[in-house]
PDB file of C-alpha atoms in Angstrom:
ATOM      1  CA  MET A  15      30.536 -46.005 -17.706  1.00 50.00           C
ATOM      2  CA  THR A  16      32.998 -43.313 -17.185  1.00 54.00           C
ATOM      3  CA  THR A  17      32.536 -40.359 -14.817  1.00 54.00           C
ATOM      4  CA  LEU A  18      31.956 -38.190 -17.970  1.00 54.00           C
ATOM      5  CA  ASP A  19      28.811 -40.199 -18.788  1.00 58.00           C
ATOM      6  CA  LEU A  20      27.272 -39.689 -15.509  1.00 55.00           C
ATOM      7  CA  PRO A  21      24.060 -37.448 -15.545  1.00 58.00           C
ATOM      8  CA  ALA A  22      24.466 -34.075 -14.076  1.00 54.00           C
ATOM      9  CA  PRO A  23      22.710 -33.689 -10.710  1.00 54.00           C
ATOM     10  CA  ALA A  24      19.368 -31.794 -10.963  1.00 51.00           C
ATOM     11  CA  ARG A  25      19.521 -28.328  -9.912  1.00 57.00           C
ATOM     12  CA  PRO A  26      16.732 -27.258  -7.577  1.00 53.00           C
ATOM     13  CA  GLU A  27      14.243 -24.741  -9.076  1.00 53.00           C
ATOM     14  CA  PRO A  28      15.075 -21.275  -7.799  1.00 60.00           C
ATOM     15  CA  ARG A  29      12.282 -19.630  -5.724  1.00 65.00           C
ATOM     16  CA  ALA A  30      10.387 -16.879  -7.373  1.00 68.00           C
ATOM     17  CA  ARG A  31      11.367 -13.474  -6.072  1.00 82.00           C
ATOM     18  CA  PHE A  32       8.634 -11.258  -4.725  1.00 86.00           C
ATOM     19  CA  ARG A  33       9.222  -8.612  -7.325  1.00 89.00           C
ATOM     20  CA  ASP A  34       8.672 -11.209  -9.969  1.00 86.00           C
ATOM     21  CA  LEU A  35       5.461 -12.239  -8.403  1.00 88.00           C
ATOM     22  CA  VAL A  36       4.396  -8.605  -8.339  1.00 91.00           C
ATOM     23  CA  ALA A  37       5.234  -8.258 -12.002  1.00 91.00           C
ATOM     24  CA  SER A  38       3.386 -11.468 -12.889  1.00 87.00           C
ATOM     25  CA  GLU A  39       0.256 -10.298 -11.070  1.00 88.00           C
ATOM     26  CA  TRP A  40       0.523  -6.890 -12.635  1.00 91.00           C
ATOM     27  CA  LEU A  41       0.590  -8.426 -16.034  1.00 89.00           C
ATOM     28  CA  LYS A  42      -2.243 -10.893 -15.159  1.00 87.00           C
ATOM     29  CA  LEU A  43      -4.429  -8.040 -13.997  1.00 86.00           C
ATOM     30  CA  TRP A  44      -4.028  -5.727 -16.901  1.00 87.00           C
ATOM     31  CA  SER A  45      -4.126  -8.590 -19.518  1.00 84.00           C
ATOM     32  CA  LEU A  46      -7.954  -8.718 -18.852  1.00 79.00           C
ATOM     33  CA  ARG A  47     -10.058  -6.436 -21.011  1.00 81.00           C
ATOM     34  CA  SER A  48     -12.584  -6.241 -18.167  1.00 83.00           C
ATOM     35  CA  THR A  49     -10.093  -4.489 -15.853  1.00 87.00           C
ATOM     36  CA  GLY A  50      -9.814  -1.489 -18.102  1.00 89.00           C
ATOM     37  CA  TRP A  51     -13.445  -1.309 -18.955  1.00 90.00           C
ATOM     38  CA  SER A  52     -14.548  -1.748 -15.308  1.00 91.00           C
ATOM     39  CA  LEU A  53     -12.283   1.032 -14.188  1.00 94.00           C
ATOM     40  CA  LEU A  54     -13.482   3.348 -17.093  1.00 95.00           C
ATOM     41  CA  LEU A  55     -17.112   2.778 -16.419  1.00 95.00           C
ATOM     42  CA  GLY A  56     -16.671   3.053 -12.694  1.00 94.00           C
ATOM     43  CA  ALA A  57     -14.768   6.360 -13.122  1.00 96.00           C
ATOM     44  CA  VAL A  58     -17.334   7.769 -15.467  1.00 96.00           C
ATOM     45  CA  ALA A  59     -20.207   6.819 -12.985  1.00 96.00           C
ATOM     46  CA  VAL A  60     -18.374   8.249  -9.913  1.00 96.00           C
ATOM     47  CA  VAL A  61     -17.419  11.589 -11.513  1.00 96.00           C
ATOM     48  CA  GLY A  62     -20.774  11.759 -13.336  1.00 96.00           C
ATOM     49  CA  PHE A  63     -22.720  11.583 -10.032  1.00 95.00           C
ATOM     50  CA  ASN A  64     -20.616  14.365  -8.465  1.00 96.00           C
ATOM     51  CA  PHE A  65     -20.690  16.605 -11.504  1.00 96.00           C
ATOM     52  CA  GLY A  66     -24.422  16.111 -11.795  1.00 95.00           C
ATOM     53  CA  THR A  67     -24.961  17.290  -8.211  1.00 94.00           C
ATOM     54  CA  ALA A  68     -22.793  20.353  -8.710  1.00 95.00           C
ATOM     55  CA  TRP A  69     -24.665  21.129 -12.023  1.00 95.00           C
ATOM     56  CA  ASP A  70     -27.916  21.193 -10.124  1.00 94.00           C
ATOM     57  CA  HIS A  71     -26.517  23.849  -7.763  1.00 93.00           C
ATOM     58  CA  TYR A  72     -25.077  25.763 -10.641  1.00 93.00           C
ATOM     59  CA  ARG A  73     -28.286  25.668 -12.684  1.00 93.00           C
ATOM     60  CA  TYR A  74     -30.650  26.676  -9.955  1.00 92.00           C
ATOM     61  CA  TRP A  75     -28.325  29.056  -8.005  1.00 92.00           C
ATOM     62  CA  LEU A  76     -30.153  32.084  -9.194  1.00 89.00           C
ATOM     63  CA  GLN A  77     -33.468  30.691  -8.028  1.00 91.00           C
ATOM     64  CA  TYR A  78     -32.349  30.331  -4.436  1.00 90.00           C
ATOM     65  CA  ASP A  79     -33.248  33.046  -1.902  1.00 91.00           C
ATOM     66  CA  ALA A  80     -30.552  35.221  -0.444  1.00 91.00           C
ATOM     67  CA  GLY A  81     -30.522  33.328   2.856  1.00 90.00           C
ATOM     68  CA  SER A  82     -30.057  30.005   1.241  1.00 90.00           C
ATOM     69  CA  ARG A  83     -27.149  31.324  -0.840  1.00 90.00           C
ATOM     70  CA  ALA A  84     -25.479  32.848   2.175  1.00 91.00           C
ATOM     71  CA  GLU A  85     -25.846  29.702   4.077  1.00 89.00           C
ATOM     72  CA  PHE A  86     -24.419  27.655   1.148  1.00 90.00           C
ATOM     73  CA  VAL A  87     -21.350  29.813   1.044  1.00 89.00           C
ATOM     74  CA  ALA A  88     -20.872  30.185   4.909  1.00 86.00           C
ATOM     75  CA  ASN A  89     -21.071  26.505   5.447  1.00 84.00           C
ATOM     76  CA  GLY A  90     -18.689  25.569   2.555  1.00 85.00           C
ATOM     77  CA  MET A  91     -21.426  23.438   1.078  1.00 88.00           C
ATOM     78  CA  ALA A  92     -19.572  23.387  -2.212  1.00 91.00           C
ATOM     79  CA  LEU A  93     -17.408  20.592  -0.669  1.00 92.00           C
ATOM     80  CA  TRP A  94     -20.528  18.427  -0.450  1.00 91.00           C
ATOM     81  CA  ASP A  95     -20.565  18.401  -4.156  1.00 92.00           C
ATOM     82  CA  ALA A  96     -16.866  17.416  -4.382  1.00 94.00           C
ATOM     83  CA  PHE A  97     -17.695  13.793  -3.601  1.00 95.00           C
ATOM     84  CA  THR A  98     -21.278  12.894  -2.854  1.00 94.00           C
ATOM     85  CA  TYR A  99     -22.768   9.926  -0.892  1.00 94.00           C
ATOM     86  CA  ASN A 100     -24.171   8.397  -4.016  1.00 94.00           C
ATOM     87  CA  ALA A 101     -20.777   8.571  -5.714  1.00 96.00           C
ATOM     88  CA  ALA A 102     -19.152   6.985  -2.620  1.00 96.00           C
ATOM     89  CA  MET A 103     -21.616   4.081  -2.799  1.00 95.00           C
ATOM     90  CA  VAL A 104     -20.753   3.602  -6.637  1.00 96.00           C
ATOM     91  CA  LEU A 105     -17.097   3.591  -5.716  1.00 97.00           C
ATOM     92  CA  VAL A 106     -17.497   1.121  -2.981  1.00 96.00           C
ATOM     93  CA  LEU A 107     -19.496  -1.359  -5.341  1.00 95.00           C
ATOM     94  CA  CYS A 108     -16.954  -0.905  -8.118  1.00 95.00           C
ATOM     95  CA  SER A 109     -13.803  -1.414  -6.185  1.00 96.00           C
ATOM     96  CA  GLY A 110     -15.134  -4.141  -4.020  1.00 95.00           C
ATOM     97  CA  ALA A 111     -16.239  -6.080  -7.176  1.00 94.00           C
ATOM     98  CA  ILE A 112     -12.892  -5.424  -8.897  1.00 93.00           C
ATOM     99  CA  GLY A 113     -11.006  -6.685  -5.832  1.00 94.00           C
ATOM    100  CA  ALA A 114     -13.194  -9.845  -5.474  1.00 93.00           C
ATOM    101  CA  MET A 115     -12.859 -10.711  -9.247  1.00 90.00           C
ATOM    102  CA  ALA A 116      -9.111 -10.562  -9.015  1.00 89.00           C
ATOM    103  CA  VAL A 117      -9.362 -13.598  -6.761  1.00 90.00           C
ATOM    104  CA  VAL A 118     -12.544 -15.482  -7.719  1.00 89.00           C
ATOM    105  CA  GLY A 119     -11.798 -15.166 -11.460  1.00 84.00           C
ATOM    106  CA  GLU A 120      -8.863 -17.477 -11.113  1.00 82.00           C
ATOM    107  CA  TYR A 121     -10.817 -19.899  -8.936  1.00 81.00           C
ATOM    108  CA  GLY A 122     -13.574 -20.010 -11.443  1.00 79.00           C
ATOM    109  CA  SER A 123     -11.413 -20.696 -14.484  1.00 76.00           C
ATOM    110  CA  GLY A 124      -9.192 -23.111 -12.414  1.00 73.00           C
ATOM    111  CA  LEU A 125      -6.106 -21.028 -13.271  1.00 77.00           C
ATOM    112  CA  ILE A 126      -5.470 -20.819  -9.410  1.00 75.00           C
ATOM    113  CA  ARG A 127      -4.346 -24.539  -9.450  1.00 77.00           C
ATOM    114  CA  THR A 128      -1.801 -23.860 -12.111  1.00 77.00           C
ATOM    115  CA  THR A 129      -0.622 -20.755 -10.290  1.00 76.00           C
ATOM    116  CA  PHE A 130      -0.229 -22.409  -6.887  1.00 76.00           C
ATOM    117  CA  THR A 131       1.580 -25.359  -8.564  1.00 77.00           C
ATOM    118  CA  ALA A 132       4.088 -23.055 -10.215  1.00 77.00           C
ATOM    119  CA  VAL A 133       4.448 -20.909  -7.024  1.00 76.00           C
ATOM    120  CA  PRO A 134       4.029 -23.123  -4.004  1.00 76.00           C
ATOM    121  CA  ALA A 135       4.559 -20.117  -1.763  1.00 80.00           C
ATOM    122  CA  ARG A 136       0.881 -19.305  -1.695  1.00 83.00           C
ATOM    123  CA  SER A 137       1.003 -16.490   0.916  1.00 87.00           C
ATOM    124  CA  SER A 138       3.802 -14.687  -1.022  1.00 88.00           C
ATOM    125  CA  LEU A 139       1.760 -14.905  -4.263  1.00 89.00           C
ATOM    126  CA  MET A 140      -1.334 -13.666  -2.549  1.00 91.00           C
ATOM    127  CA  ALA A 141       0.638 -10.960  -0.965  1.00 93.00           C
ATOM    128  CA  ALA A 142       1.833  -9.809  -4.454  1.00 93.00           C
ATOM    129  CA  LYS A 143      -1.708  -9.861  -5.677  1.00 94.00           C
ATOM    130  CA  VAL A 144      -2.886  -7.757  -2.773  1.00 95.00           C
ATOM    131  CA  LEU A 145      -0.132  -5.249  -3.435  1.00 96.00           C
ATOM    132  CA  VAL A 146      -1.009  -4.965  -7.077  1.00 96.00           C
ATOM    133  CA  VAL A 147      -4.679  -4.601  -6.494  1.00 96.00           C
ATOM    134  CA  THR A 148      -4.077  -2.004  -3.770  1.00 97.00           C
ATOM    135  CA  VAL A 149      -1.782   0.143  -5.864  1.00 97.00           C
ATOM    136  CA  SER A 150      -4.072   0.037  -8.945  1.00 96.00           C
ATOM    137  CA  GLN A 151      -7.073   0.903  -6.808  1.00 97.00           C
ATOM    138  CA  THR A 152      -5.290   3.765  -5.088  1.00 97.00           C
ATOM    139  CA  VAL A 153      -4.401   5.257  -8.379  1.00 97.00           C
ATOM    140  CA  PHE A 154      -8.079   4.712  -9.557  1.00 97.00           C
ATOM    141  CA  GLY A 155      -9.307   6.376  -6.461  1.00 97.00           C
ATOM    142  CA  ALA A 156      -7.011   9.221  -6.655  1.00 97.00           C
ATOM    143  CA  VAL A 157      -7.951   9.906 -10.346  1.00 97.00           C
ATOM    144  CA  VAL A 158     -11.705   9.781  -9.742  1.00 97.00           C
ATOM    145  CA  ALA A 159     -11.516  11.877  -6.462  1.00 97.00           C
ATOM    146  CA  GLY A 160      -9.257  14.392  -8.004  1.00 97.00           C
ATOM    147  CA  ALA A 161     -11.336  14.532 -11.221  1.00 97.00           C
ATOM    148  CA  SER A 162     -14.481  14.933  -9.148  1.00 97.00           C
ATOM    149  CA  PHE A 163     -13.111  17.753  -7.015  1.00 97.00           C
ATOM    150  CA  TRP A 164     -11.761  19.637 -10.011  1.00 96.00           C
ATOM    151  CA  SER A 165     -14.846  19.349 -12.216  1.00 96.00           C
ATOM    152  CA  THR A 166     -17.403  20.181  -9.525  1.00 96.00           C
ATOM    153  CA  GLN A 167     -15.431  23.187  -8.146  1.00 96.00           C
ATOM    154  CA  ALA A 168     -14.742  24.466 -11.621  1.00 95.00           C
ATOM    155  CA  MET A 169     -18.444  24.242 -12.305  1.00 94.00           C
ATOM    156  CA  LEU A 170     -19.426  26.197  -9.151  1.00 95.00           C
ATOM    157  CA  SER A 171     -16.688  28.681  -9.623  1.00 94.00           C
ATOM    158  CA  ALA A 172     -18.615  30.031 -12.520  1.00 93.00           C
ATOM    159  CA  ARG A 173     -21.083  31.201  -9.835  1.00 92.00           C
ATOM    160  CA  ASP A 174     -18.191  32.391  -7.653  1.00 92.00           C
ATOM    161  CA  ILE A 175     -18.990  29.661  -5.087  1.00 93.00           C
ATOM    162  CA  GLY A 176     -16.299  27.103  -5.935  1.00 93.00           C
ATOM    163  CA  LEU A 177     -13.688  26.325  -3.298  1.00 94.00           C
ATOM    164  CA  PRO A 178      -9.952  25.602  -3.743  1.00 94.00           C
ATOM    165  CA  ILE A 179      -8.091  22.478  -2.555  1.00 94.00           C
ATOM    166  CA  THR A 180      -6.583  24.593   0.154  1.00 94.00           C
ATOM    167  CA  HIS A 181      -9.951  25.243   1.714  1.00 93.00           C
ATOM    168  CA  PRO A 182     -10.128  23.721   5.264  1.00 91.00           C
ATOM    169  CA  GLY A 183     -11.402  20.079   4.782  1.00 91.00           C
ATOM    170  CA  ALA A 184     -11.051  19.947   1.071  1.00 94.00           C
ATOM    171  CA  ALA A 185      -7.897  17.942   0.868  1.00 95.00           C
ATOM    172  CA  ARG A 186      -9.206  15.514   3.458  1.00 95.00           C
ATOM    173  CA  ILE A 187     -12.326  14.880   1.290  1.00 96.00           C
ATOM    174  CA  VAL A 188     -10.122  14.025  -1.640  1.00 97.00           C
ATOM    175  CA  VAL A 189      -7.771  11.826   0.228  1.00 97.00           C
ATOM    176  CA  ALA A 190     -10.519  10.055   2.049  1.00 97.00           C
ATOM    177  CA  SER A 191     -12.469   9.379  -1.155  1.00 97.00           C
ATOM    178  CA  ALA A 192      -9.449   8.115  -2.958  1.00 97.00           C
ATOM    179  CA  LEU A 193      -8.518   5.683  -0.198  1.00 98.00           C
ATOM    180  CA  LEU A 194     -11.918   4.308  -0.035  1.00 97.00           C
ATOM    181  CA  ALA A 195     -11.284   2.398  -3.203  1.00 97.00           C
ATOM    182  CA  PRO A 196      -8.283   0.314  -2.173  1.00 97.00           C
ATOM    183  CA  VAL A 197      -9.810  -0.351   1.276  1.00 98.00           C
ATOM    184  CA  CYS A 198     -12.983  -1.850  -0.401  1.00 97.00           C
ATOM    185  CA  ALA A 199     -10.987  -3.606  -3.057  1.00 97.00           C
ATOM    186  CA  VAL A 200      -8.781  -5.457  -0.529  1.00 97.00           C
ATOM    187  CA  THR A 201     -11.925  -6.270   1.451  1.00 97.00           C
ATOM    188  CA  GLY A 202     -13.484  -7.779  -1.650  1.00 96.00           C
ATOM    189  CA  MET A 203     -10.304  -9.827  -2.142  1.00 95.00           C
ATOM    190  CA  ALA A 204     -10.603 -11.167   1.399  1.00 96.00           C
ATOM    191  CA  VAL A 205     -14.216 -12.277   0.847  1.00 96.00           C
ATOM    192  CA  GLY A 206     -13.303 -13.826  -2.467  1.00 93.00           C
ATOM    193  CA  THR A 207     -10.481 -15.702  -0.900  1.00 93.00           C
ATOM    194  CA  LEU A 208     -12.799 -17.148   1.716  1.00 93.00           C
ATOM    195  CA  LEU A 209     -15.874 -17.903  -0.555  1.00 92.00           C
ATOM    196  CA  ARG A 210     -13.945 -18.599  -3.882  1.00 89.00           C
ATOM    197  CA  ARG A 211     -17.148 -18.225  -6.119  1.00 90.00           C
ATOM    198  CA  SER A 212     -18.247 -15.222  -7.981  1.00 89.00           C
ATOM    199  CA  ALA A 213     -21.943 -14.930  -7.165  1.00 91.00           C
ATOM    200  CA  PRO A 214     -21.613 -15.470  -3.371  1.00 93.00           C
ATOM    201  CA  THR A 215     -18.582 -13.284  -3.168  1.00 93.00           C
ATOM    202  CA  ILE A 216     -20.297 -10.300  -4.873  1.00 92.00           C
ATOM    203  CA  VAL A 217     -23.316 -10.762  -2.865  1.00 94.00           C
ATOM    204  CA  ALA A 218     -21.312 -10.915   0.351  1.00 95.00           C
ATOM    205  CA  SER A 219     -19.269  -7.927  -0.533  1.00 94.00           C
ATOM    206  CA  VAL A 220     -22.384  -5.836  -1.228  1.00 94.00           C
ATOM    207  CA  LEU A 221     -23.880  -6.962   2.080  1.00 95.00           C
ATOM    208  CA  LEU A 222     -20.639  -6.145   4.031  1.00 95.00           C
ATOM    209  CA  LEU A 223     -19.760  -2.932   2.395  1.00 95.00           C
ATOM    210  CA  LEU A 224     -23.123  -1.364   1.467  1.00 94.00           C
ATOM    211  CA  LEU A 225     -26.120  -2.884   3.055  1.00 93.00           C
ATOM    212  CA  LEU A 226     -24.711  -3.372   6.600  1.00 93.00           C
ATOM    213  CA  PRO A 227     -23.682   0.326   6.964  1.00 92.00           C
ATOM    214  CA  ALA A 228     -27.149   1.291   5.652  1.00 90.00           C
ATOM    215  CA  VAL A 229     -29.074  -0.602   8.271  1.00 91.00           C
ATOM    216  CA  LEU A 230     -26.898   0.459  11.211  1.00 89.00           C
ATOM    217  CA  SER A 231     -28.403   3.426  12.924  1.00 83.00           C
ATOM    218  CA  ASP A 232     -26.313   5.924  14.695  1.00 82.00           C
ATOM    219  CA  ARG A 233     -29.053   6.880  17.128  1.00 83.00           C
ATOM    220  CA  ARG A 234     -28.205   4.134  19.638  1.00 88.00           C
ATOM    221  CA  HIS A 235     -24.806   3.530  21.146  1.00 86.00           C
ATOM    222  CA  LEU A 236     -24.232  -0.070  20.052  1.00 88.00           C
ATOM    223  CA  THR A 237     -25.398   0.347  16.501  1.00 89.00           C
ATOM    224  CA  ALA A 238     -23.544   3.675  16.316  1.00 89.00           C
ATOM    225  CA  VAL A 239     -20.298   1.944  17.322  1.00 90.00           C
ATOM    226  CA  LEU A 240     -20.843  -0.745  14.781  1.00 92.00           C
ATOM    227  CA  ALA A 241     -21.691   1.719  12.095  1.00 91.00           C
ATOM    228  CA  HIS A 242     -18.594   3.805  12.903  1.00 93.00           C
ATOM    229  CA  ALA A 243     -16.487   0.603  12.367  1.00 94.00           C
ATOM    230  CA  THR A 244     -17.441   0.361   8.615  1.00 96.00           C
ATOM    231  CA  PRO A 245     -15.579   1.950   5.849  1.00 96.00           C
ATOM    232  CA  LEU A 246     -18.624   3.804   4.443  1.00 96.00           C
ATOM    233  CA  HIS A 247     -19.368   5.447   7.657  1.00 94.00           C
ATOM    234  CA  ALA A 248     -15.712   6.234   8.107  1.00 96.00           C
ATOM    235  CA  TRP A 249     -15.655   7.957   4.756  1.00 96.00           C
ATOM    236  CA  ARG A 250     -18.794   9.984   5.710  1.00 94.00           C
ATOM    237  CA  ARG A 251     -17.067  11.239   8.845  1.00 93.00           C
ATOM    238  CA  LEU A 252     -13.966  12.211   6.889  1.00 94.00           C
ATOM    239  CA  ALA A 253     -16.009  13.793   4.069  1.00 91.00           C
ATOM    240  CA  ASP A 254     -17.818  16.078   6.582  1.00 84.00           C
ATOM    241  CA  ALA A 255     -16.133  19.360   6.275  1.00 64.00           C
ATOM    242  CA  GLY A 256     -16.949  20.505   9.800  1.00 58.00           C
ATOM    243  CA  PRO A 257     -17.577  18.984  13.250  1.00 57.00           C
ATOM    244  CA  PRO A 258     -20.645  16.722  13.475  1.00 62.00           C
ATOM    245  CA  VAL A 259     -23.795  18.548  14.265  1.00 62.00           C
ATOM    246  CA  GLY A 260     -26.671  16.874  15.996  1.00 65.00           C
ATOM    247  CA  GLU A 261     -25.117  13.415  16.180  1.00 74.00           C
ATOM    248  CA  PRO A 262     -25.914  11.673  19.482  1.00 76.00           C
ATOM    249  CA  PHE A 263     -22.492   9.885  19.461  1.00 80.00           C
ATOM    250  CA  PRO A 264     -20.001  11.952  17.604  1.00 81.00           C
ATOM    251  CA  TRP A 265     -16.615  10.654  16.744  1.00 82.00           C
ATOM    252  CA  SER A 266     -13.278  12.105  15.486  1.00 88.00           C
ATOM    253  CA  PRO A 267     -11.580  11.974  12.019  1.00 91.00           C
ATOM    254  CA  GLY A 268      -8.808  10.124  13.753  1.00 93.00           C
ATOM    255  CA  GLY A 269     -11.136   7.288  14.535  1.00 94.00           C
ATOM    256  CA  ALA A 270     -12.295   7.175  10.858  1.00 95.00           C
ATOM    257  CA  TRP A 271      -8.695   6.970   9.684  1.00 97.00           C
ATOM    258  CA  LEU A 272      -8.155   4.180  12.088  1.00 97.00           C
ATOM    259  CA  VAL A 273     -11.191   2.239  10.606  1.00 97.00           C
ATOM    260  CA  TYR A 274      -9.639   2.546   7.194  1.00 98.00           C
ATOM    261  CA  ALA A 275      -6.301   1.212   8.350  1.00 97.00           C
ATOM    262  CA  LEU A 276      -7.697  -1.689  10.252  1.00 97.00           C
ATOM    263  CA  TRP A 277     -10.028  -2.787   7.494  1.00 97.00           C
ATOM    264  CA  ALA A 278      -7.163  -2.745   4.891  1.00 97.00           C
ATOM    265  CA  LEU A 279      -4.611  -4.449   7.163  1.00 97.00           C
ATOM    266  CA  GLY A 280      -7.166  -7.053   8.444  1.00 97.00           C
ATOM    267  CA  ALA A 281      -8.521  -7.747   4.938  1.00 97.00           C
ATOM    268  CA  ALA A 282      -5.020  -8.166   3.541  1.00 96.00           C
ATOM    269  CA  ALA A 283      -4.160 -10.504   6.385  1.00 96.00           C
ATOM    270  CA  VAL A 284      -7.144 -12.701   5.649  1.00 95.00           C
ATOM    271  CA  ALA A 285      -6.459 -12.762   1.944  1.00 93.00           C
ATOM    272  CA  VAL A 286      -2.791 -13.829   2.500  1.00 93.00           C
ATOM    273  CA  LEU A 287      -3.328 -16.293   5.296  1.00 92.00           C
ATOM    274  CA  ALA A 288      -6.496 -18.062   4.150  1.00 88.00           C
ATOM    275  CA  VAL A 289      -4.781 -19.642   1.095  1.00 84.00           C
ATOM    276  CA  ARG A 290      -2.085 -21.351   3.124  1.00 79.00           C
ATOM    277  CA  HIS A 291      -3.786 -24.585   3.957  1.00 66.00           C
ATOM    278  CA  ARG A 292      -6.963 -24.703   1.915  1.00 61.00           C
ATOM    279  CA  ASP A 293      -7.544 -27.015  -1.023  1.00 57.00           C
ATOM    280  CA  GLN A 294      -7.951 -25.336  -4.263  1.00 56.00           C
TER     281      GLN A 294
END
């Protein structure tokens, strides 16, 4: 056998670049019909809750007495309609579920085994998935928060009680409502990475993001501290146009922003690190 007949040495498979992983996860997310429909239905529900509240104030405005009208205007209560608590709960539920399904959907179908076989760098792959979900949910949150603010204030402006985005506290409400979506989505991803099954993940996400904040009272110091450490209570603090009134344990907007950051970073770390040594 001559040297020309010798087989060429096998070339090592090049490692996938992070941007390629991001592109792959982006295509994977948007190739599912459920993604678009979930975002559309979630957006309609969130904006609909806010618009319905503003519509009630518009419809019955002339039936309020003069004192109630003056109080509504003086306290900037139009901002309460910009993004309501009910709408925030719907946003938490929708974003948490979408984030969770971005992970458990692959576990349920078995596609995750193929994915990790093709890309052994599990942490890099999960980091790309976290980035894609975070970006898509941030855009989703910005759209629903902006649409809610515009539609509600446009409705109330017909009674000359709508407020502009430059009004003190208005921009903060919009930004806080928009960022609530990615925070909850990444949290759902972390829960899904740990549990890896659809039903337990959805239940755990609801318990963690909705039911736990609901049962924690802010009337005692310990439960108030625990409540303040949840994203939903952080949103309530940021959505409050003025300083807390009548709260026994008030806290600052800076603390609420910190809660957002810690939940997002902590959940992302759990999602990225939990897949390193676990069997799929």
